[in-house]
mmCIF file of C-alpha atoms in Angstrom:
data_model
loop_
_atom_site.group_PDB
_atom_site.id
_atom_site.type_symbol
_atom_site.label_atom_id
_atom_site.label_comp_id
_atom_site.label_asym_id
_atom_site.label_seq_id
_atom_site.Cartn_x
_atom_site.Cartn_y
_atom_site.Cartn_z
ATOM 1 C CA MET A 1 82.336 73.297 104.308
ATOM 2 C CA GLN A 2 83.799 75.922 106.619
ATOM 3 C CA ARG A 3 81.647 74.638 109.479
ATOM 4 C CA GLN A 4 82.986 71.150 108.873
ATOM 5 C CA ALA A 5 86.562 72.425 108.932
ATOM 6 C CA GLU A 6 85.863 74.246 112.188
ATOM 7 C CA LYS A 7 84.405 71.101 113.748
ATOM 8 C CA GLN A 8 87.513 69.169 112.783
ATOM 9 C CA LEU A 9 89.673 71.929 114.229
ATOM 10 C CA LEU A 10 87.743 71.782 117.494
ATOM 11 C CA MET A 11 88.101 68.024 117.669
ATOM 12 C CA ALA A 12 91.845 68.328 117.147
ATOM 13 C CA ILE A 13 92.097 70.986 119.857
ATOM 14 C CA ARG A 14 90.136 68.825 122.259
ATOM 15 C CA ALA A 15 92.441 65.934 121.421
ATOM 16 C CA GLY A 16 95.292 68.131 122.615
ATOM 17 C CA GLU A 17 96.930 68.844 119.244
ATOM 18 C CA ARG A 18 99.088 71.912 119.646
ATOM 19 C CA ALA A 19 99.104 72.641 115.909
ATOM 20 C CA ALA A 20 95.324 72.977 116.005
ATOM 21 C CA CYS A 21 95.534 75.395 118.935
ATOM 22 C CA GLU A 22 98.044 77.482 117.004
ATOM 23 C CA LYS A 23 95.783 77.546 113.977
ATOM 24 C CA LEU A 24 92.905 78.833 116.079
ATOM 25 C CA VAL A 25 95.098 81.653 117.398
ATOM 26 C CA LYS A 26 96.475 82.570 113.970
ATOM 27 C CA ASP A 27 93.058 82.524 112.328
ATOM 28 C CA HIS A 28 91.299 84.677 114.872
ATOM 29 C CA TYR A 29 93.583 86.846 116.979
ATOM 30 C CA GLN A 30 93.585 89.806 114.598
ATOM 31 C CA ALA A 31 89.815 90.008 114.469
ATOM 32 C CA VAL A 32 89.561 89.726 118.242
ATOM 33 C CA TYR A 33 92.225 92.388 118.764
ATOM 34 C CA ARG A 34 90.572 94.800 116.326
ATOM 35 C CA PHE A 35 87.198 94.307 117.937
ATOM 36 C CA LEU A 36 88.633 95.067 121.352
ATOM 37 C CA PHE A 37 90.629 97.977 120.050
ATOM 38 C CA HIS A 38 87.532 99.581 118.566
ATOM 39 C CA LEU A 39 85.684 99.069 121.828
ATOM 40 C CA THR A 40 88.418 100.338 124.127
ATOM 41 C CA GLY A 41 90.226 102.807 121.846
ATOM 42 C CA ASP A 42 93.371 101.801 123.655
ATOM 43 C CA VAL A 43 96.258 99.685 122.328
ATOM 44 C CA GLY A 44 97.325 98.358 125.722
ATOM 45 C CA ALA A 45 93.815 97.504 126.876
ATOM 46 C CA ALA A 46 93.017 95.757 123.590
ATOM 47 C CA ASP A 47 96.251 93.783 123.871
ATOM 48 C CA ASP A 48 95.546 92.690 127.442
ATOM 49 C CA LEU A 49 91.933 91.807 126.740
ATOM 50 C CA THR A 50 92.881 89.799 123.645
ATOM 51 C CA GLN A 51 95.178 87.687 125.782
ATOM 52 C CA GLU A 52 92.477 87.307 128.411
ATOM 53 C CA THR A 53 90.011 86.303 125.717
ATOM 54 C CA PHE A 54 92.197 83.481 124.432
ATOM 55 C CA ALA A 55 93.014 82.335 127.969
ATOM 56 C CA ALA A 56 89.287 82.143 128.661
ATOM 57 C CA ALA A 57 88.757 80.339 125.351
ATOM 58 C CA TRP A 58 91.237 77.603 126.316
ATOM 59 C CA ALA A 59 89.609 77.260 129.711
ATOM 60 C CA GLY A 60 86.117 77.122 128.240
ATOM 61 C CA MET A 61 86.856 75.019 125.192
ATOM 62 C CA ALA A 62 85.018 72.061 126.690
ATOM 63 C CA ASP A 63 81.858 74.133 127.040
ATOM 64 C CA PHE A 64 81.811 75.319 123.435
ATOM 65 C CA LYS A 65 79.154 73.189 121.762
ATOM 66 C CA GLY A 66 80.260 74.030 118.250
ATOM 67 C CA ARG A 67 76.743 75.073 117.225
ATOM 68 C CA GLY A 68 77.871 78.508 116.112
ATOM 69 C CA ARG A 69 81.014 79.728 114.435
ATOM 70 C CA ILE A 70 84.276 79.964 116.350
ATOM 71 C CA THR A 71 84.609 83.644 115.518
ATOM 72 C CA GLY A 72 81.241 84.405 117.101
ATOM 73 C CA TRP A 73 82.158 82.458 120.198
ATOM 74 C CA LEU A 74 85.482 84.314 120.549
ATOM 75 C CA HIS A 75 83.813 87.680 120.005
ATOM 76 C CA ARG A 76 81.301 86.827 122.686
ATOM 77 C CA ILE A 77 84.101 86.039 125.133
ATOM 78 C CA ALA A 78 85.925 89.208 124.115
ATOM 79 C CA TYR A 79 82.808 91.291 124.579
ATOM 80 C CA GLY A 80 82.344 89.799 128.045
ATOM 81 C CA LYS A 81 85.963 90.588 128.893
ATOM 82 C CA PHE A 82 85.477 94.170 127.755
ATOM 83 C CA VAL A 83 82.359 94.607 129.874
ATOM 84 C CA ASP A 84 84.123 93.052 132.883
ATOM 85 C CA ALA A 85 87.061 95.399 132.432
ATOM 86 C CA GLN A 86 84.777 98.404 132.352
ATOM 87 C CA ARG A 87 83.019 97.196 135.487
ATOM 88 C CA LYS A 88 86.328 96.912 137.283
ATOM 89 C CA LYS A 89 87.236 100.448 136.268
ATOM 90 C CA GLN A 90 84.043 101.968 137.508
ATOM 91 C CA ARG A 91 82.147 100.088 140.149
ATOM 92 C CA HIS A 92 79.613 102.771 140.918
ATOM 93 C CA GLY A 93 76.817 104.349 138.961
ATOM 94 C CA ASN A 94 75.193 103.373 135.743
ATOM 95 C CA LEU A 95 77.387 101.077 133.675
ATOM 96 C CA LYS A 96 75.966 102.195 130.377
ATOM 97 C CA ARG A 97 76.621 105.837 131.139
ATOM 98 C CA GLN A 98 80.166 105.034 132.200
ATOM 99 C CA LEU A 99 80.815 103.029 129.069
ATOM 100 C CA LYS A 100 79.506 105.868 126.967
ATOM 101 C CA TYR A 101 81.830 108.174 128.823
ATOM 102 C CA GLU A 102 84.755 105.810 128.297
ATOM 103 C CA SER A 103 84.107 105.385 124.615
ATOM 104 C CA ALA A 104 83.520 109.085 124.101
ATOM 105 C CA ARG A 105 87.048 109.984 125.071
ATOM 106 C CA ARG A 106 89.451 110.836 122.328
ATOM 107 C CA PRO A 107 91.992 108.274 121.149
ATOM 108 C CA ASP A 108 95.459 108.679 122.579
ATOM 109 C CA GLU A 109 97.168 110.987 120.101
ATOM 110 C CA THR A 110 100.598 110.434 121.583
ATOM 111 C CA ASN A 111 100.956 107.004 119.913
ATOM 112 C CA PRO A 112 101.129 106.389 116.140
ATOM 113 C CA LEU A 113 97.818 104.586 116.053
ATOM 114 C CA GLY A 114 96.090 107.372 117.897
ATOM 115 C CA ARG A 115 97.493 109.852 115.399
ATOM 116 C CA LEU A 116 96.344 107.706 112.496
ATOM 117 C CA MET A 117 92.862 107.658 113.939
ATOM 118 C CA THR A 118 92.650 111.386 114.256
ATOM 119 C CA GLU A 119 93.863 112.009 110.749
ATOM 120 C CA GLU A 120 91.591 113.326 108.058
ATOM 121 C CA ARG A 121 88.259 111.849 107.211
ATOM 122 C CA SER A 122 88.704 108.451 108.847
ATOM 123 C CA GLY A 123 89.641 110.284 112.008
ATOM 124 C CA VAL A 124 86.383 112.219 111.868
ATOM 125 C CA ILE A 125 84.406 108.983 111.544
ATOM 126 C CA TYR A 126 86.331 107.285 114.317
ATOM 127 C CA GLN A 127 85.674 110.281 116.511
ATOM 128 C CA ALA A 128 81.968 110.235 115.655
ATOM 129 C CA LEU A 129 81.843 106.544 116.512
ATOM 130 C CA ARG A 130 83.117 107.325 119.965
ATOM 131 C CA GLU A 131 80.301 109.747 120.470
ATOM 132 C CA LEU A 132 77.729 107.048 119.826
ATOM 133 C CA SER A 133 76.065 105.309 122.724
ATOM 134 C CA TYR A 134 77.882 102.249 123.972
ATOM 135 C CA GLU A 135 75.350 99.875 122.391
ATOM 136 C CA ASP A 136 75.319 101.617 119.001
ATOM 137 C CA HIS A 137 79.117 101.674 118.978
ATOM 138 C CA VAL A 138 79.398 97.921 119.591
ATOM 139 C CA ILE A 139 76.862 97.198 116.869
ATOM 140 C CA ILE A 140 78.618 99.341 114.268
ATOM 141 C CA VAL A 141 81.954 97.743 115.111
ATOM 142 C CA LEU A 142 80.597 94.209 114.818
ATOM 143 C CA HIS A 143 78.741 94.776 111.579
ATOM 144 C CA TYR A 144 80.990 97.094 109.594
ATOM 145 C CA PHE A 145 84.468 96.508 111.002
ATOM 146 C CA GLN A 146 84.220 92.867 111.990
ATOM 147 C CA ASP A 147 82.072 92.088 108.949
ATOM 148 C CA MET A 148 79.597 90.004 110.927
ATOM 149 C CA SER A 149 76.174 89.001 109.696
ATOM 150 C CA TYR A 150 73.120 89.911 111.760
ATOM 151 C CA ARG A 151 72.847 86.311 112.876
ATOM 152 C CA GLU A 152 76.448 86.234 114.072
ATOM 153 C CA MET A 153 75.960 89.542 115.856
ATOM 154 C CA ALA A 154 72.846 88.175 117.524
ATOM 155 C CA ALA A 155 74.905 85.295 118.899
ATOM 156 C CA VAL A 156 77.568 87.640 120.256
ATOM 157 C CA LEU A 157 75.100 90.074 121.820
ATOM 158 C CA ASP A 158 72.601 87.413 122.878
ATOM 159 C CA GLN A 159 69.730 89.234 121.215
ATOM 160 C CA PRO A 160 67.216 88.225 118.528
ATOM 161 C CA THR A 161 68.415 88.665 114.951
ATOM 162 C CA GLY A 162 65.548 91.002 114.086
ATOM 163 C CA THR A 163 66.375 93.257 117.018
ATOM 164 C CA VAL A 164 70.028 93.390 116.005
ATOM 165 C CA LYS A 165 69.067 94.303 112.449
ATOM 166 C CA TRP A 166 66.848 97.112 113.649
ATOM 167 C CA LYS A 167 69.503 98.367 116.069
ATOM 168 C CA THR A 168 72.121 98.375 113.319
ATOM 169 C CA SER A 169 69.924 100.590 111.185
ATOM 170 C CA ARG A 170 69.303 102.877 114.153
ATOM 171 C CA ALA A 171 73.024 103.046 114.998
ATOM 172 C CA LEU A 172 73.883 104.019 111.441
ATOM 173 C CA LYS A 173 71.318 106.831 111.520
ATOM 174 C CA GLU A 174 72.722 108.047 114.829
ATOM 175 C CA LEU A 175 76.215 108.058 113.361
ATOM 176 C CA LYS A 176 74.971 110.049 110.413
ATOM 177 C CA LYS A 177 73.409 112.602 112.738
ATOM 178 C CA ILE A 178 76.667 113.030 114.638
ATOM 179 C CA LEU A 179 78.670 113.413 111.429
ATOM 180 C CA ILE A 180 76.310 115.998 109.972
ATOM 181 C CA LYS A 181 76.487 117.928 113.225
ATOM 182 C CA GLU A 182 80.285 117.657 113.152
ATOM 183 C CA TYR A 183 80.463 118.980 109.593
ATOM 184 C CA GLU A 184 78.171 121.895 110.178
ATOM 185 C CA PRO A 185 80.025 125.105 109.426
ATOM 186 C CA MET B 1 83.761 121.589 109.241
ATOM 187 C CA LYS B 2 84.937 120.760 105.739
ATOM 188 C CA ASP B 3 86.717 117.656 104.537
ATOM 189 C CA GLN B 4 90.266 117.537 103.132
ATOM 190 C CA ASN B 5 89.045 118.714 99.723
ATOM 191 C CA GLY B 6 87.416 121.749 101.247
ATOM 192 C CA LYS B 7 83.909 120.436 100.586
ATOM 193 C CA LEU B 8 81.067 119.648 102.897
ATOM 194 C CA PRO B 9 80.573 115.865 102.725
ATOM 195 C CA SER B 10 77.242 114.254 102.047
ATOM 196 C CA PHE B 11 76.592 111.491 104.510
ATOM 197 C CA ASP B 12 73.759 109.519 103.047
ATOM 198 C CA LEU B 13 73.369 106.151 104.712
ATOM 199 C CA LYS B 14 74.632 104.086 101.786
ATOM 200 C CA SER B 15 77.813 106.077 101.327
ATOM 201 C CA LEU B 16 78.332 106.069 105.071
ATOM 202 C CA GLU B 17 78.092 102.289 105.106
ATOM 203 C CA ASP B 18 80.625 102.067 102.293
ATOM 204 C CA GLU B 19 82.924 104.423 104.077
ATOM 205 C CA LEU B 20 82.742 102.454 107.296
ATOM 206 C CA LYS B 21 83.686 99.282 105.458
ATOM 207 C CA LYS B 22 86.684 101.010 103.875
ATOM 208 C CA LEU B 23 88.130 102.489 107.053
ATOM 209 C CA PRO B 24 91.705 101.359 107.639
ATOM 210 C CA PRO B 25 91.906 98.723 110.360
ATOM 211 C CA PRO B 26 94.086 99.442 113.348
ATOM 212 C CA PRO B 27 97.552 97.857 113.128
ATOM 213 C CA ILE B 28 98.155 94.767 115.223
ATOM 214 C CA PRO B 29 100.988 94.787 117.778
ATOM 215 C CA ALA B 30 103.891 92.926 116.200
ATOM 216 C CA ASP B 31 104.503 90.475 119.001
ATOM 217 C CA LEU B 32 100.886 89.759 119.918
ATOM 218 C CA GLU B 33 100.715 86.568 117.864
ATOM 219 C CA SER B 34 103.854 85.099 119.415
ATOM 220 C CA ARG B 35 102.662 85.980 122.915
ATOM 221 C CA LEU B 36 99.317 84.328 122.281
ATOM 222 C CA LEU B 37 101.003 81.221 120.894
ATOM 223 C CA GLU B 38 103.223 81.033 123.947
ATOM 224 C CA ALA B 39 100.146 81.195 126.139
ATOM 225 C CA ILE B 40 98.608 78.062 124.665
ATOM 226 C CA PRO B 41 98.316 75.603 127.537
ATOM 227 C CA ALA B 42 101.197 73.121 127.547
ATOM 228 C CA ALA B 43 98.929 70.263 128.534
ATOM 229 C CA SER B 44 95.957 69.259 126.494
ATOM 230 C CA VAL B 45 93.176 71.765 126.444
ATOM 231 C CA PRO B 46 90.815 70.717 129.226
ATOM 232 C CA THR B 47 87.982 68.766 127.785
ATOM 233 C CA ALA B 48 84.768 67.324 129.064
ATOM 234 C CA PRO B 49 83.046 64.278 127.665
ATOM 235 C CA ALA B 50 80.458 65.131 125.077
ATOM 236 C CA ARG B 51 77.095 65.597 126.736
ATOM 237 C CA ARG B 52 74.647 62.958 125.740
ATOM 238 C CA THR B 53 71.189 64.367 126.084
ATOM 239 C CA GLY B 54 69.332 61.626 124.260
ATOM 240 C CA LEU B 55 66.440 59.766 125.825
ATOM 241 C CA LEU B 56 68.379 56.503 125.754
ATOM 242 C CA TYR B 57 71.295 58.054 127.592
ATOM 243 C CA ARG B 58 69.015 59.536 130.243
ATOM 244 C CA ALA B 59 67.166 56.226 130.686
ATOM 245 C CA ALA B 60 70.445 54.333 130.998
ATOM 246 C CA ALA B 61 71.757 56.865 133.492
ATOM 247 C CA LEU B 62 68.563 56.603 135.546
ATOM 248 C CA ALA B 63 68.721 52.795 135.481
ATOM 249 C CA ALA B 64 72.354 52.888 136.580
ATOM 250 C CA VAL B 65 71.482 55.182 139.484
ATOM 251 C CA LEU B 66 68.593 52.938 140.524
ATOM 252 C CA VAL B 67 70.725 49.793 140.381
ATOM 253 C CA PHE B 68 73.423 51.515 142.393
ATOM 254 C CA ALA B 69 70.930 52.748 144.993
ATOM 255 C CA LEU B 70 69.239 49.355 145.348
ATOM 256 C CA THR B 71 72.581 47.571 145.593
ATOM 257 C CA ALA B 72 73.787 50.026 148.192
ATOM 258 C CA LEU B 73 70.571 49.616 150.228
ATOM 259 C CA HIS B 74 70.886 45.872 150.024
ATOM 260 C CA TYR B 75 74.471 45.804 151.252
ATOM 261 C CA LEU B 76 73.881 48.416 153.929
ATOM 262 C CA ASN B 77 71.006 46.420 155.439
ATOM 263 C CA PRO B 78 72.420 44.643 158.552
ATOM 264 C CA ASP B 79 69.738 41.923 158.447
ATOM 265 C CA ARG B 80 70.336 41.038 154.868
ATOM 266 C CA PHE B 81 71.729 37.564 155.631
ATOM 267 C CA ASP B 82 68.769 36.578 157.794
ATOM 268 C CA SER B 83 66.212 37.982 155.406
ATOM 269 C CA GLN B 84 68.007 36.324 152.512
ATOM 270 C CA ASN B 85 67.696 32.913 154.184
ATOM 271 C CA GLN B 86 64.067 33.515 155.052
ATOM 272 C CA ALA B 87 63.359 34.539 151.503
ATOM 273 C CA VAL B 88 64.868 31.327 150.183
ATOM 274 C CA GLU B 89 62.719 29.286 152.555
ATOM 275 C CA SER B 90 59.411 31.122 152.222
ATOM 276 C CA ILE B 91 59.193 32.233 148.602
ATOM 277 C CA PRO B 92 58.697 29.451 146.044
ATOM 278 C CA VAL B 93 61.246 29.691 143.303
ATOM 279 C CA VAL B 94 59.692 29.641 139.879
ATOM 280 C CA ARG B 95 62.298 28.921 137.324
ATOM 281 C CA ASN B 96 62.239 30.377 133.912
ATOM 282 C CA GLU B 97 61.898 27.007 132.206
ATOM 283 C CA GLU B 98 58.787 26.218 134.220
ATOM 284 C CA ILE B 99 57.190 29.498 133.241
ATOM 285 C CA MET B 100 57.909 28.838 129.585
ATOM 286 C CA ARG B 101 56.545 25.306 129.846
ATOM 287 C CA THR B 102 53.325 26.527 131.418
ATOM 288 C CA ILE B 103 52.821 29.178 128.740
ATOM 289 C CA GLU B 104 53.440 26.617 126.024
ATOM 290 C CA ALA B 105 50.948 24.151 127.521
ATOM 291 C CA GLU B 106 48.276 26.828 127.866
ATOM 292 C CA THR B 107 48.812 27.949 124.291
ATOM 293 C CA ILE B 108 48.671 24.489 122.732
ATOM 294 C CA SER B 109 45.655 23.377 124.732
ATOM 295 C CA ALA B 110 43.779 26.589 123.973
ATOM 296 C CA ARG B 111 44.353 26.076 120.244
ATOM 297 C CA LEU B 112 43.223 22.452 120.420
ATOM 298 C CA LEU B 113 40.103 23.422 122.345
ATOM 299 C CA ALA B 114 39.255 26.144 119.813
ATOM 300 C CA SER B 115 39.747 23.636 116.965
ATOM 301 C CA ALA B 116 37.493 21.108 118.741
ATOM 302 C CA HIS B 117 34.760 23.712 119.210
ATOM 303 C CA ILE B 118 34.852 24.501 115.459
ATOM 304 C CA LEU B 119 34.758 20.798 114.539
ATOM 305 C CA ALA B 120 31.871 20.182 116.921
ATOM 306 C CA ARG B 121 29.771 22.626 114.895
ATOM 307 C CA GLN B 122 30.593 20.878 111.600
ATOM 308 C CA ALA B 123 28.535 17.972 110.301
ATOM 309 C CA GLY B 124 30.284 14.723 111.188
ATOM 310 C CA GLY B 125 32.849 16.460 113.302
ATOM 311 C CA GLU B 126 31.315 15.775 116.676
ATOM 312 C CA SER B 127 33.121 12.477 117.355
ATOM 313 C CA PHE B 128 36.458 14.032 116.421
ATOM 314 C CA ALA B 129 35.728 16.928 118.749
ATOM 315 C CA ARG B 130 34.865 14.555 121.589
ATOM 316 C CA ASP B 131 38.198 12.709 121.114
ATOM 317 C CA THR B 132 39.995 16.040 121.254
ATOM 318 C CA TYR B 133 38.234 17.045 124.488
ATOM 319 C CA GLN B 134 39.273 13.713 125.971
ATOM 320 C CA TYR B 135 42.847 14.227 124.785
ATOM 321 C CA LEU B 136 42.931 17.645 126.443
ATOM 322 C CA ALA B 137 41.503 16.295 129.684
ATOM 323 C CA ASP B 138 44.083 13.494 129.736
ATOM 324 C CA PHE B 139 47.197 15.349 128.684
ATOM 325 C CA TYR B 140 46.544 18.988 129.701
ATOM 326 C CA PRO B 141 44.531 18.601 132.929
ATOM 327 C CA ASP B 142 46.192 21.614 134.625
ATOM 328 C CA THR B 143 45.397 24.068 131.867
ATOM 329 C CA ALA B 144 42.278 26.172 131.485
ATOM 330 C CA ALA B 145 41.482 24.389 128.220
ATOM 331 C CA GLY B 146 41.947 20.966 129.834
ATOM 332 C CA ARG B 147 39.584 21.851 132.669
ATOM 333 C CA GLU B 148 36.974 23.168 130.236
ATOM 334 C CA ALA B 149 37.336 20.028 128.081
ATOM 335 C CA LEU B 150 36.736 17.842 131.158
ATOM 336 C CA LYS B 151 33.550 19.785 131.959
ATOM 337 C CA LEU B 152 32.291 19.295 128.399
ATOM 338 C CA ILE B 153 32.934 15.522 128.563
ATOM 339 C CA LYS B 154 31.064 15.246 131.890
ATOM 340 C CA ASN B 155 28.113 17.207 130.531
#
């Protein structure tokens, strides 16, 4: 039913209906922003990348086959935008190590959101998330914050569903390890 | 490190999963939606025709390319007028109606010949068979059956 509605929405967008384009934005921009915020830990970067994601979505609308869900497609674009942004920041060395370094930094505590994230227990978990490897962090964000199924995650990450499932379990165990270490007296 | 209640938390995997799901989402910038709506392209979203990957589509596309290539070769050939005239003079034109007529004649005569052969083996059917052979030789002389019937009459 939902797939059918999405196909109709895509047809309307391709027919140039502005109302359909607006619906796509309204339905999905929050999820895309949150995904990018969790990845970047930065309000401004998440904002910019969300806009870039939707610009790329309009440009690539013709290439979207409609086989998967729109949300997965947008997350895939957003993820690509995030990786591109990181590459631009650091052109040398190992990308994975750099991304881990980027995501390990503390949230900006000078803005209200940064303060919220460092508060109490949720702050501890957010901080632990940023100490995860880049790959584990992305997986936890997709599955637990973006509420994606393993199949949807597989489409975003371009990996087999079984692998994604296994990696999710591994990421959760890693997060647990970090939290236990953090809580040690 | 102790939590806000002064207790060491227990992070078993299930409770950790629950906790992750309950974490407050980051607030969304107030004007982000309006900025994204403004950025929707004014013109229609660029579209491409739906890709047809079916066998029929590919065959039709290939045929179209072949027709185009052959037509182009034909029109680019500087001697096409001369060769066209020669072709008209040298190659006999077999019209469609003639082909159909020939096929029809061969079919009918072959059936008649087969019927005559069957009758010839029946008691009392020989004279009827002979008349049929004669009929074939007279009216279908250019067919394979007519030629065979003529041979049978002569023998």
